[in-house]
Short mmCIF file of C-alpha atoms in Angstrom, two decimals:
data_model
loop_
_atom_site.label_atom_id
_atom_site.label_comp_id
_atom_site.label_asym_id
_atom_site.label_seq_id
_atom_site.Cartn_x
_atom_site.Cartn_y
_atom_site.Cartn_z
CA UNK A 1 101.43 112.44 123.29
CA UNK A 2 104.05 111.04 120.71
CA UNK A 3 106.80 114.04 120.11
CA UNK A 4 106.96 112.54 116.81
CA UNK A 5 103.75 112.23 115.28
CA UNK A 6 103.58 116.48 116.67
CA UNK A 7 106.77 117.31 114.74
CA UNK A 8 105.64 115.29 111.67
CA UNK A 9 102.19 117.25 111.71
CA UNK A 10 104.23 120.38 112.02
CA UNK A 11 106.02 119.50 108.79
CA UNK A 12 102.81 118.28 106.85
CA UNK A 13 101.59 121.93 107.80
CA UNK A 14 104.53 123.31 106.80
CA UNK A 15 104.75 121.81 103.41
CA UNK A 16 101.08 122.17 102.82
CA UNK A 17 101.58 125.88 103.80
CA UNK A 18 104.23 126.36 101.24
CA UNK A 19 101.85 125.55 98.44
CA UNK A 20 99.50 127.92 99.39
CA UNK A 21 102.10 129.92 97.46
CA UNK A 22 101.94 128.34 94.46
CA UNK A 23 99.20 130.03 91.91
CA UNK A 24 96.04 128.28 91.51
CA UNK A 25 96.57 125.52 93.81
CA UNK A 26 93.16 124.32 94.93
CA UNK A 27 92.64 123.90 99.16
CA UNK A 28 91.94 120.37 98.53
CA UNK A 29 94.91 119.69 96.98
CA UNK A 30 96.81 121.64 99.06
CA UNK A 31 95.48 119.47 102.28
CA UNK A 32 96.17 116.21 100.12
CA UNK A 33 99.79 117.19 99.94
CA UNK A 34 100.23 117.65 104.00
CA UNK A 35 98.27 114.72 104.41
CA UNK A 36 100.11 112.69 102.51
CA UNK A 37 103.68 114.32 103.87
CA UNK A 38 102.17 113.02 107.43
CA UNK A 39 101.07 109.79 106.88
CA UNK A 40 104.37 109.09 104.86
CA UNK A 41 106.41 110.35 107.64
CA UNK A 42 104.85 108.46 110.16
CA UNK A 43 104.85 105.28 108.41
CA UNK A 44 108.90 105.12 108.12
CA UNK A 45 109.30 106.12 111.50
CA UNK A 46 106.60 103.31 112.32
CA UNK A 47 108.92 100.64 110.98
CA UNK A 48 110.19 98.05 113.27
CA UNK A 49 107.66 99.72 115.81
CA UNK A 50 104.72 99.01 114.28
CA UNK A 51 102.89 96.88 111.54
CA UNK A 52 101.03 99.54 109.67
CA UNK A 53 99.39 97.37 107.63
CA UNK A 54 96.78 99.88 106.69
CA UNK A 55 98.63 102.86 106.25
CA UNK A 56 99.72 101.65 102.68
CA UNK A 57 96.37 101.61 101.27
CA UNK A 58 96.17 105.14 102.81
CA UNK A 59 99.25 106.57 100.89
CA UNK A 60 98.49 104.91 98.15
CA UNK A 61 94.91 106.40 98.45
CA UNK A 62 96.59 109.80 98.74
CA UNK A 63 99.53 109.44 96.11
CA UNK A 64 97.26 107.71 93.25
CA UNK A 65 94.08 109.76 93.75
CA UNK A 66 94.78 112.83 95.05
CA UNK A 67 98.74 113.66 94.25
CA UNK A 68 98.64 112.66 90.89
CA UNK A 69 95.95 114.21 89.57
CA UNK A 70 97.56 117.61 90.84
CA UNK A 71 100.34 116.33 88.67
CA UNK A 72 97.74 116.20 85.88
CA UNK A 73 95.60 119.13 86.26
CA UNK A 74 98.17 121.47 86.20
CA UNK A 75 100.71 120.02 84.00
CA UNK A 76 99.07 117.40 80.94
CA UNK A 77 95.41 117.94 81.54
CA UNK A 78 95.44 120.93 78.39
CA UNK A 79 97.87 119.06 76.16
CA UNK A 80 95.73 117.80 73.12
CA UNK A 81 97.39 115.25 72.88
CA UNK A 82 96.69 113.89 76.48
CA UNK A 83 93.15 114.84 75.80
CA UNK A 84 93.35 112.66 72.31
CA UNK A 85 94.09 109.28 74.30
CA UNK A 86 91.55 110.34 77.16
CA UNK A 87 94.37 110.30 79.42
CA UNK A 88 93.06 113.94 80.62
CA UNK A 89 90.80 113.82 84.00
CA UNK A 90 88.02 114.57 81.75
CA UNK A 91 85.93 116.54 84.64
CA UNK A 92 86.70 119.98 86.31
CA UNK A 93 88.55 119.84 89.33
CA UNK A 94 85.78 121.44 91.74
CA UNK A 95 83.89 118.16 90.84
CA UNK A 96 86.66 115.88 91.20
CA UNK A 97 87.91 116.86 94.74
CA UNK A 98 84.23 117.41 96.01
CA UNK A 99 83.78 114.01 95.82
CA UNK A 100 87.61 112.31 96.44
CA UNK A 101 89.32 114.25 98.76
CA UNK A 102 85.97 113.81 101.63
CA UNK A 103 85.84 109.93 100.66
CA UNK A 104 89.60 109.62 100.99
CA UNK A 105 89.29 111.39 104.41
CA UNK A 106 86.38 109.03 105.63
CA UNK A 107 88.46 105.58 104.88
CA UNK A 108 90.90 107.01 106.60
CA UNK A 109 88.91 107.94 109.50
CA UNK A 110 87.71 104.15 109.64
CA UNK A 111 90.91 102.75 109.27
CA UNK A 112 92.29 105.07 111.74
CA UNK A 113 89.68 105.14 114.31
CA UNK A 114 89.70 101.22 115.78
CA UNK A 115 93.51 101.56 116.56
CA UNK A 116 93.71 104.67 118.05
CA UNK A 117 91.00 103.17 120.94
CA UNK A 118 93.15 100.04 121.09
CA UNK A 119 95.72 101.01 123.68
CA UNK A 120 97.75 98.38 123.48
CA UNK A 121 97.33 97.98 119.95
CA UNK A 122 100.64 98.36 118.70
CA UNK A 123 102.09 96.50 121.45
CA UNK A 124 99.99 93.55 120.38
CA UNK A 125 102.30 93.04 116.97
CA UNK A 126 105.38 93.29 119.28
CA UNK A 127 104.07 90.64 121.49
CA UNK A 128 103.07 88.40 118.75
CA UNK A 129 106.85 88.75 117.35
CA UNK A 130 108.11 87.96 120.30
CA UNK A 131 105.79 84.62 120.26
CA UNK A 132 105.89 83.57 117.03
CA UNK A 133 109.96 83.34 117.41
CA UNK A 134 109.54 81.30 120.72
CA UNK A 135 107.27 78.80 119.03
CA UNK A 136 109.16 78.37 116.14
CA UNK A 137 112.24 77.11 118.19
CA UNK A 138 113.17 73.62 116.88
CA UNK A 139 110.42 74.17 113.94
CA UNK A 140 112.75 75.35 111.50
CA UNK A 141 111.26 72.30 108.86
CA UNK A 142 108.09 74.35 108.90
CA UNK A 143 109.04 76.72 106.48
CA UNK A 144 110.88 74.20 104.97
CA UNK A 145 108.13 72.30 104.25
CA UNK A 146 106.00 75.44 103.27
CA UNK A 147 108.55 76.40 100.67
CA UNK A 148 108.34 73.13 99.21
CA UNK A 149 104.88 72.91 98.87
CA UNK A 150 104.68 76.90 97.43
CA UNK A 151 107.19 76.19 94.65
CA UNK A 152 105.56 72.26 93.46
CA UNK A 153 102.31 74.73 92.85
CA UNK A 154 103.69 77.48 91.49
CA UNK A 155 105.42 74.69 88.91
CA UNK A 156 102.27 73.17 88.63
CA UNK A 157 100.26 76.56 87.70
CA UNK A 158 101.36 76.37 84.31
CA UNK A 159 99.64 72.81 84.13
CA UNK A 160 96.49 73.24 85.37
CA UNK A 161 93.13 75.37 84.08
CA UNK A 162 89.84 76.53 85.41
CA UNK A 163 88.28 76.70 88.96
CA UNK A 164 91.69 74.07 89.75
CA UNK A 165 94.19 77.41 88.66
CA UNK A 166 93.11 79.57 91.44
CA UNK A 167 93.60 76.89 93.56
CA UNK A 168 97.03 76.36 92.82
CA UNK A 169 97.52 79.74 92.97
CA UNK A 170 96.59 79.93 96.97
CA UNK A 171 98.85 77.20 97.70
CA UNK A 172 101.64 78.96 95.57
CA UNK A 173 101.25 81.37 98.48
CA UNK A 174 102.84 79.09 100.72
CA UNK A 175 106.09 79.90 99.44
CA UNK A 176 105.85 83.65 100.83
CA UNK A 177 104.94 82.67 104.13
CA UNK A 178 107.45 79.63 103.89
CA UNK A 179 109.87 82.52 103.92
CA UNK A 180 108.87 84.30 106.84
CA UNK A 181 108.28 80.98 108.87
CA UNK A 182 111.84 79.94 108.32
CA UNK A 183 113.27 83.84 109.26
CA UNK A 184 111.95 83.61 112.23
CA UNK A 185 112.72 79.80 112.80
CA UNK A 186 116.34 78.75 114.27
CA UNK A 187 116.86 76.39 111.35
CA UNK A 188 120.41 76.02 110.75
CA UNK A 189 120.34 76.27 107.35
CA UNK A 190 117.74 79.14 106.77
CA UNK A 191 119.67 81.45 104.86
CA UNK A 192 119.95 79.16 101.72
CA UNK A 193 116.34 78.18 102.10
CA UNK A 194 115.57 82.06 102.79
CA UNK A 195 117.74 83.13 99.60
CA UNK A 196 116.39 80.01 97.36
CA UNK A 197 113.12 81.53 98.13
CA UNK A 198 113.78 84.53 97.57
CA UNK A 199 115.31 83.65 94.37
CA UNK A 200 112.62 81.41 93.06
CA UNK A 201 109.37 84.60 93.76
CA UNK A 202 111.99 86.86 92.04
CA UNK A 203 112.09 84.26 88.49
CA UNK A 204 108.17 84.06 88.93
CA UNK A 205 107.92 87.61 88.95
CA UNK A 206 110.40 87.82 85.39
CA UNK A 207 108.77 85.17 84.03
CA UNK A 208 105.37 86.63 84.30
CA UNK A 209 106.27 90.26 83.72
CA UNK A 210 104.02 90.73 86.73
CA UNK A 211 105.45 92.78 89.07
CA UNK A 212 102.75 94.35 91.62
CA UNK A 213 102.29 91.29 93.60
CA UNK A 214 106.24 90.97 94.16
CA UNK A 215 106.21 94.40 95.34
CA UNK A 216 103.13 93.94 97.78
CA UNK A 217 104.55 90.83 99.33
CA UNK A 218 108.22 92.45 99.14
CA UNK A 219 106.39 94.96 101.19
CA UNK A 220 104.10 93.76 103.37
CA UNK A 221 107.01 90.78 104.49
CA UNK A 222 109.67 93.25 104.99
CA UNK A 223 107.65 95.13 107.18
CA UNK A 224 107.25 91.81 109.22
CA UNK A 225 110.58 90.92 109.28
CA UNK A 226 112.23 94.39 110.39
CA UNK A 227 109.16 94.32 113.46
CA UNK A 228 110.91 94.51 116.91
CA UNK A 229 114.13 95.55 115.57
CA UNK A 230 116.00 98.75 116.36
CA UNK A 231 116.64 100.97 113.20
CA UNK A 232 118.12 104.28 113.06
CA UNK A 233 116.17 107.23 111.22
CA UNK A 234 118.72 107.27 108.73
CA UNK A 235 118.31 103.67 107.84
CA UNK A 236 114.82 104.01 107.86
CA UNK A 237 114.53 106.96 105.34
CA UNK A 238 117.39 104.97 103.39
CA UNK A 239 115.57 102.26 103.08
CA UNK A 240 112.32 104.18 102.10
CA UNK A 241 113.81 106.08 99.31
CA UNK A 242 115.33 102.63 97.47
CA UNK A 243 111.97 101.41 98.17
CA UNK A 244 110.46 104.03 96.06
CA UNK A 245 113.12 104.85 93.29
CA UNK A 246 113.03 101.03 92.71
CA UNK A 247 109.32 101.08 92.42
CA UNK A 248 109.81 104.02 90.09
CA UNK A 249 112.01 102.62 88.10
CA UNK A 250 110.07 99.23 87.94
CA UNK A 251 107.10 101.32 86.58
CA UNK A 252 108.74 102.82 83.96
CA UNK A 253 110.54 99.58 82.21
CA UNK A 254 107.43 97.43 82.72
CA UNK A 255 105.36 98.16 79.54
CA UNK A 256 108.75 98.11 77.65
CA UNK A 257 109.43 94.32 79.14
CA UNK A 258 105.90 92.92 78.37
CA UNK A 259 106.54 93.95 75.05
CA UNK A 260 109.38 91.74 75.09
CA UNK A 261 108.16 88.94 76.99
CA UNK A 262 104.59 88.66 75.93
CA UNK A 263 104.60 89.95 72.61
CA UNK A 264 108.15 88.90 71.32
CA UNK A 265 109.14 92.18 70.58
CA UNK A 266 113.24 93.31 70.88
CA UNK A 267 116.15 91.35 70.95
CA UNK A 268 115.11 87.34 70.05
CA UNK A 269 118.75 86.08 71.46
CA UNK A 270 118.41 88.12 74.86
CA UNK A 271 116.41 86.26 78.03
CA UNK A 272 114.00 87.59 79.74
CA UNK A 273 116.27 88.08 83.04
CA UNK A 274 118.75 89.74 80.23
CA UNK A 275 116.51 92.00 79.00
CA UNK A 276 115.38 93.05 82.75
CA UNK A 277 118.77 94.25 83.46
CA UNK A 278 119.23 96.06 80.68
CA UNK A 279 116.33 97.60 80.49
CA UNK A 280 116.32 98.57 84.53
CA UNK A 281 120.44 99.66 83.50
CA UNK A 282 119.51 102.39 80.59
CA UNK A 283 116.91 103.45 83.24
CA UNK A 284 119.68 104.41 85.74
CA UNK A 285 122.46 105.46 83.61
CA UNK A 286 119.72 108.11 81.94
CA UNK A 287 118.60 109.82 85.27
CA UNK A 288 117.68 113.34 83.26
CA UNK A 289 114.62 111.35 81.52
CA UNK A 290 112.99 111.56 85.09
CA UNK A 291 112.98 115.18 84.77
CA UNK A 292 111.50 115.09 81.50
CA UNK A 293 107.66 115.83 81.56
CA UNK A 294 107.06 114.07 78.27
CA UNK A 295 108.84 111.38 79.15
CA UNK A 296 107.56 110.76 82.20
CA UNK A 297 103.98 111.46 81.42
CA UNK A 298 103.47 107.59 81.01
CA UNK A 299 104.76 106.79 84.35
CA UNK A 300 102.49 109.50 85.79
CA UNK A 301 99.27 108.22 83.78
CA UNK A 302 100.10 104.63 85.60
CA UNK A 303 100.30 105.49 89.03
CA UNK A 304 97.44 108.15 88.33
CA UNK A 305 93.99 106.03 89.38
CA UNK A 306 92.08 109.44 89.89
CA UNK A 307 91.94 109.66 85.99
CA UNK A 308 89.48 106.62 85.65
CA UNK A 309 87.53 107.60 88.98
CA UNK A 310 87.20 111.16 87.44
CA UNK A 311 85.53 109.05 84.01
CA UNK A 312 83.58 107.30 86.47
CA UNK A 313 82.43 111.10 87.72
CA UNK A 314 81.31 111.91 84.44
CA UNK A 315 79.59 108.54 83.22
CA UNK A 316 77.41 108.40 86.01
CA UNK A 317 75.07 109.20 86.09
CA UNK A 318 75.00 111.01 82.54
CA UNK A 319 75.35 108.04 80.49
CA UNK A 320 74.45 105.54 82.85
CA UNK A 321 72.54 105.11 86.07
CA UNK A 322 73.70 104.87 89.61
CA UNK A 323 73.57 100.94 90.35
CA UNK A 324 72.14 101.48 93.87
CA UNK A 325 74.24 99.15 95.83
CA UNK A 326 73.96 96.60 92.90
CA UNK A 327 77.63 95.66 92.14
CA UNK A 328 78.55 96.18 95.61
CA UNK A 329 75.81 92.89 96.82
CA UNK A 330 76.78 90.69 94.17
CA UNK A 331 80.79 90.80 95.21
CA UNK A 332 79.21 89.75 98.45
CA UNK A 333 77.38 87.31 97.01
CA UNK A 334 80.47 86.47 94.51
CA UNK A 335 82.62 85.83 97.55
CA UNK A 336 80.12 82.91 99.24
CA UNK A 337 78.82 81.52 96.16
CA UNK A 338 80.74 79.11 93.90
CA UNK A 339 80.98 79.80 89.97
CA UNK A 340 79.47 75.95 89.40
CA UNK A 341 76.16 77.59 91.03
CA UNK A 342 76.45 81.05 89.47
CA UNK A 343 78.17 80.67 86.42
CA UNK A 344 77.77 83.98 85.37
CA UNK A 345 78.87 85.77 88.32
CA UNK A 346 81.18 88.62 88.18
CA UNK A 347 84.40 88.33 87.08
CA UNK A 348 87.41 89.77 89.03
CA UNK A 349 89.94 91.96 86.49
CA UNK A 350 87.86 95.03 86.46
CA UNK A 351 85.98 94.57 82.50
CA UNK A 352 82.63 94.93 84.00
CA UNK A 353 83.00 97.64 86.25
CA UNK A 354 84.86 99.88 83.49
CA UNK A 355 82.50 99.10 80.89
CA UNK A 356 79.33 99.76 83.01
CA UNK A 357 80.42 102.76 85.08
CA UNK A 358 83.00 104.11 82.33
CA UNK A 359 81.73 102.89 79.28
CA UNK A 360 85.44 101.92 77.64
CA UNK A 361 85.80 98.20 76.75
CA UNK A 362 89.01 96.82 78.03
CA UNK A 363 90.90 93.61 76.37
CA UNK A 364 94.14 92.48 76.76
CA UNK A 365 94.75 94.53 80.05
CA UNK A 366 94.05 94.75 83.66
CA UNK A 367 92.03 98.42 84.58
CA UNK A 368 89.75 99.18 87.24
CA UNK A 369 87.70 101.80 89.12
CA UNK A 370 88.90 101.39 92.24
CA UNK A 371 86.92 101.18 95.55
CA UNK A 372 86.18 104.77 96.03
CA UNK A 373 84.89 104.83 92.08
CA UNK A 374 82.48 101.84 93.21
CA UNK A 375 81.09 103.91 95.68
CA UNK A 376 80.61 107.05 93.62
CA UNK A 377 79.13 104.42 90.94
CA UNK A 378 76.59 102.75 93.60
CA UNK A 379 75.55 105.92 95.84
CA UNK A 380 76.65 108.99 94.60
CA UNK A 381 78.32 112.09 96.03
CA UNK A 382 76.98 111.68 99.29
CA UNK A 383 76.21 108.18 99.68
CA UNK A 384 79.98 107.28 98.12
CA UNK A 385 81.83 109.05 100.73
CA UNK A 386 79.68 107.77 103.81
CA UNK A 387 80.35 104.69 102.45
CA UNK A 388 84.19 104.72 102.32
CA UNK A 389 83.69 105.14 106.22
CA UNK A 390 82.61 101.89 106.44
CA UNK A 391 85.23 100.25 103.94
CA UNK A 392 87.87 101.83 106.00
CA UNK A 393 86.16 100.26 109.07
CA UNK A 394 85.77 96.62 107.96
CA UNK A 395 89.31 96.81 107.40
CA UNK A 396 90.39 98.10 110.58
CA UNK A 397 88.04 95.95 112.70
CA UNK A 398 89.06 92.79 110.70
CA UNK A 399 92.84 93.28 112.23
CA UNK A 400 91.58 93.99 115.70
CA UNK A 401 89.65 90.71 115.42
CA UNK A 402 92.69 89.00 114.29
CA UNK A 403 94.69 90.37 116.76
CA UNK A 404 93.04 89.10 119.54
CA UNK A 405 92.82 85.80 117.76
CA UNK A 406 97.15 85.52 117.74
CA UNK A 407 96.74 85.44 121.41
CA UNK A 408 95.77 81.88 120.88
CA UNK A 409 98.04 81.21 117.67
CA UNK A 410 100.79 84.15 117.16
CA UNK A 411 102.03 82.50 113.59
CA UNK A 412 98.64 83.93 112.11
CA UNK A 413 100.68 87.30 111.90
CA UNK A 414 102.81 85.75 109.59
CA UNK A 415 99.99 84.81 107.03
CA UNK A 416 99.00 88.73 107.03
CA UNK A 417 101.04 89.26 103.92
CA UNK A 418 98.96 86.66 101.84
CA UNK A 419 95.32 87.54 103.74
CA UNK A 420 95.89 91.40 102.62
CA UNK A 421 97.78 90.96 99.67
CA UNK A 422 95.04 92.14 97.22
CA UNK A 423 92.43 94.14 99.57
CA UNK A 424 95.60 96.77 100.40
CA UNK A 425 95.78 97.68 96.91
CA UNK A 426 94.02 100.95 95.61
CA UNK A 427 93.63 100.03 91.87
CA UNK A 428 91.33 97.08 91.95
CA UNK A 429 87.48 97.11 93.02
CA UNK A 430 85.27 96.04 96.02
CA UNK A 431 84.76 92.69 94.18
CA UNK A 432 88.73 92.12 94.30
CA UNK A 433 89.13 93.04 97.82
CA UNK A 434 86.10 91.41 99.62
CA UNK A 435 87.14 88.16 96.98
CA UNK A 436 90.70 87.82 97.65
CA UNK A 437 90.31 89.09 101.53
CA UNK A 438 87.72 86.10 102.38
CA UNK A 439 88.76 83.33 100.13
CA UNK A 440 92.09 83.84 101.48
CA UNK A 441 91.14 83.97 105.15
CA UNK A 442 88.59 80.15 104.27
CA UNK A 443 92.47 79.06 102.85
CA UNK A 444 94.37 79.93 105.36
CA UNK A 445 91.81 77.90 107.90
CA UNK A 446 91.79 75.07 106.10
CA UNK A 447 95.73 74.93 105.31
CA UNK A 448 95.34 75.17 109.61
CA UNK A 449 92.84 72.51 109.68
CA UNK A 450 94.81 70.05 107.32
CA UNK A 451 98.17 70.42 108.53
CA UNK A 452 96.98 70.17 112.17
CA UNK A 453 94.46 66.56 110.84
CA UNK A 454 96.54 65.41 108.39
CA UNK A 455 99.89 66.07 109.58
CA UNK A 456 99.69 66.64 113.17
CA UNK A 457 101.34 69.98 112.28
CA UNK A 458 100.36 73.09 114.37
CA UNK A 459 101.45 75.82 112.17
#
C-alpha cells in the first residue's frame, strides 16, 4: 500500500473532522471538503510520477460543485441582493446535495476504477516518456515544423468563417503540441523555438481575452513536461500554490479586461498587454480585497457551477419536462453527423441547454449546465447519478485504450493535451465533451495519416 495516499486520507479525515465543528455544516458537505483535501493532495504529490489526467476534472468537480456552494449557502445565499441577480442556489440544500454529492461520487468511481485494476498503469506514462524522448532524437524539426504550421492558422483564424473556422482552429492546435514535440526533441535550438511558442499562445490568449484554454493547455502540458522528473515536495506544493493564486487572480481581472478589450471601455491610449499588467498589478498590490466577502463574491459566483445545476434542480421538472435521454442522443448524433446534413443540429456554447433546462436566455456570453446538470435534466435523481458512472467510465477506459495504443506510437501522449482539452472541463455540457473529445481524436488521425502520406513524416 502507498504510505502516502494513507497519510493523505488521514489528513482529508482530519480536516473533514474539524468541520464537524463548525455549526450547521451539512455531512455532505463535510465529506466534499475531505474529499477534495485528498484528491488535491494526491494529485501534487502525483506530479512527475504520474499523468493524472483525470483527476482535474475530479477537483474541479469537487471545488466548483460541491466547495463553492458551501461558500454560498452559508455566506451570500440570504443576501437580497444575491437573491435579486439569481446568483442564490435557488433550491434548499437537502435537495441540492441529494442529488450532487452521489453523482460526483459515481464519476469518480468510473474514472477511478479502470486505473486502479491497471497494475502497471502508471508505469505505462513513464515508459511512454522514456520513448517518446528516444524517438525524437535527431527529430528536433518536428516541432519545428508543428509550430509553424500552429501559428500560419492561428494568423489565418481571423480570415476565415463558417464550417472552414473550426478547422483552422484544430490545426492552430499544432502549435501546443509543437511545443511539447520540440521539449522533448534534442534540437539545438529549442529553447527559442520553445519560448517563441510560448510567447506567441500567451499574445493569443491577450488578444482574445480568453483565458481558460491557456490555462488547460498550461496545465495539462506542464504536467507532461515535469513526467519522469524528480521534484521535491516543497517544489511541488510551490508550484501548486502559484498555480492557483495565478488562476485566482486571472479570475478576478478577467471581466474587468473584456470590458476593455471587447467593449472599449478604460484607458483608449493603453494596449491590451498594458492594461493586463496593470490590471493583474492593482490585483497584487491590494491583497486585503481577497479577504473581502463583497468583493470577492464575483469571483466566487464564477468558479461556483453548482448555482446553475441547482436552477437546473428546480426547472425540471417543474417548469419543464425531463428530456429522457433526448439531448444526451443528439450530441451523439451531433458528433458523427456534419452540419451540411443537419443544419439545425445543436449548437455547442451552452444557449440551448440553459434555456431548455433553466429557462434563462443567454446572449453575449458563454454559460452552461454542466455534465452532471445534463444528467439530472435527462434522467432525474436516480437515473442522473447512475449515469455519471458511466461518464466517468468512458473517460477512464478511453485512456486505457490509448495507452495500450502508445505501445505502437509513444508521441500520441503528447497530443493528450489537445484530445482532452475541452472534455476535462466541468463547466461545459455532454455535447462539448463528446464534440471536442471525438472530432479531436478523427484530427489527430488524419494529421497522422497526412504527415505519414504526404510527407513521409511519422510523427
Amino acid at each position: 500500500m502507498n504510505l502516502n495516499k494513507v497519510v493523505f486520507a488521514l489528513i482529508a479525515f482530519l480536516t473533514a473532522a474539524f468541520f464537524t465543528t463548525v455549526d450547521k455544516m451539512r455531512m455532505e458537505e463535510i465529506m466534499a471538503i475531505g474529499l477534495f483535501v485528498y484528491f488535491l493532495l494526491d494529485f501534487i504529490d502525483s506530479i512527475g510520477k504520474n499523468y493524472n489526467i483525470l483527476d482535474i476534472p475530479i477537483l474541479l468537480a469537487l471545488f466548483q460543485c460541491m466547495l463553492m456552494p458551501i461558500v454560498v449557502y452559508h455566506i451570500y445565499n440570504d443576501d437580497t441582493l444575491v437573491i435579486a441577480l439569481k446568483y442564490d442556489m435557488g433550491i434548499t440544500a437537502e435537495r441540492y446535495y441529494g442529488f450532487m454529492f452521489p453523482a460526483i461520487v459515481m464519476m469518480i468511481i468510473g474514472m477511478k476504477l479502470p486505473p486502479l485494476l491497471q497494475v502497471s498503469y502508471q508505469q505505462k506514462f513513464l515508459q511512454a516518456i522514456h520513448s517518446v524522448k528516444h524517438y525524437l532524437v535527431g527529430k528536433g524539426n518536428m516541432g519545428v515544423l508543428l509550430i509553424v504550421i500552429g501559428i500560419v492558422a492561428n494568423v489565418m483564424r481571423d480570415f476565415i468563417g463558417g464550417s472552414m473556422q473550426y478547422i483552422a482552429y484544430l490545426i492552430s492546435m499544432l502549435l501546443y503540441v509543437g511545443v511539447l514535440y520540440t521539449y522533448f526533441s534534442d534540437h539545438k535550438q529549442r529553447f527559442w523555438y520553445l519560448v517563441s511558442g510560448a510567447v506567441v499562445i500567451f499574445l493569443q490568449a491577450l488578444r482574445k481575452g480568453v483565458f481558460g484554454e491557456l490555462v488547460y493547455v498550461l496545465l495539462l502540458a506542464g504536467l507532461l513536461m515535469l513526467l519522469g522528473k524528480k521534484i521535491s515536495n516543497l517544489q511541488k506544493y510551490g508550484l501548486a500554490f502559484v498555480g492557483f493564486f495565478a488562476i485566482l487572480i486571472l479570475q478576478s481581472v478577467k471581466a474587468d479586461y473584456r470590458a476593455i478589450t471587447w467593449r472599449g471601455q478604460g484607458n483608449q491610449e493603453q494596449s491590451n498587454t498594458g492594461a493586463f499588467v496593470t490590471l493583474i498589478a492593482d490585483r497584487i498590490a491590494e491583497p486585503g480585497r481577497f479577504f473581502d466577502l463583497d468583493l470577492m463574491f464575483p469571483t466566487v459566483n464564477r468558479f461556483n457551477q453548482g448555482m446553475i445545476v441547482a436552477k437546473v434542480l428546480d426547472h425540471v421538472p417543474n417548469r419543464a419536462p425531463y428530456a429522457e435521454g433526448e439531448t444526451i442522443f443528439k450530441s451523439l448524433a451531433a458528433t458523427f453527423v456534419p452540419r451540411l446534413l443537419w443544419p439545425d443540429k445543436p449548437m455547442s456554447g451552452g444557449h440551448e441547454n440553459m434555456l431548455r433546462f433553466t429557462g434563462f436566455v443567454i446572449e453575449g456570453y458563454s454559460m452552461n449546465i454542466s455534465p452532471m446538470g445534463e444528467a439530472y435534466g435527462n434522467y432525474g435523481v436516480e437515473g442522473g447519478i447512475f449515469f455519471m458512472l458511466f461518464y466517468g467510465l468512458l473517460f477512464s477506459l478511453l485512456i486505457v485504450v490509448l495507452m495500450n495504443y502508445v505501445k505502437k506510437r509513444p508521441t500520441i501522449i503528447l497530443w493528450f493535451p489537445i484530445l482532452f482539452l475541452n472534455s476535462i472541463q466541468i463547466e461545459t455540457d455532454i455535447l462539448m465533451c463528446l464534440n471536442s473529445l471525438i472530432k479531436n481524436m478523427i484530427f489527430v488521425a488524419v494529421v497522422f495519416w497526412a504527415a505519414d502520406r504526404f510527407l513521409r513524416l511519422k510523427l
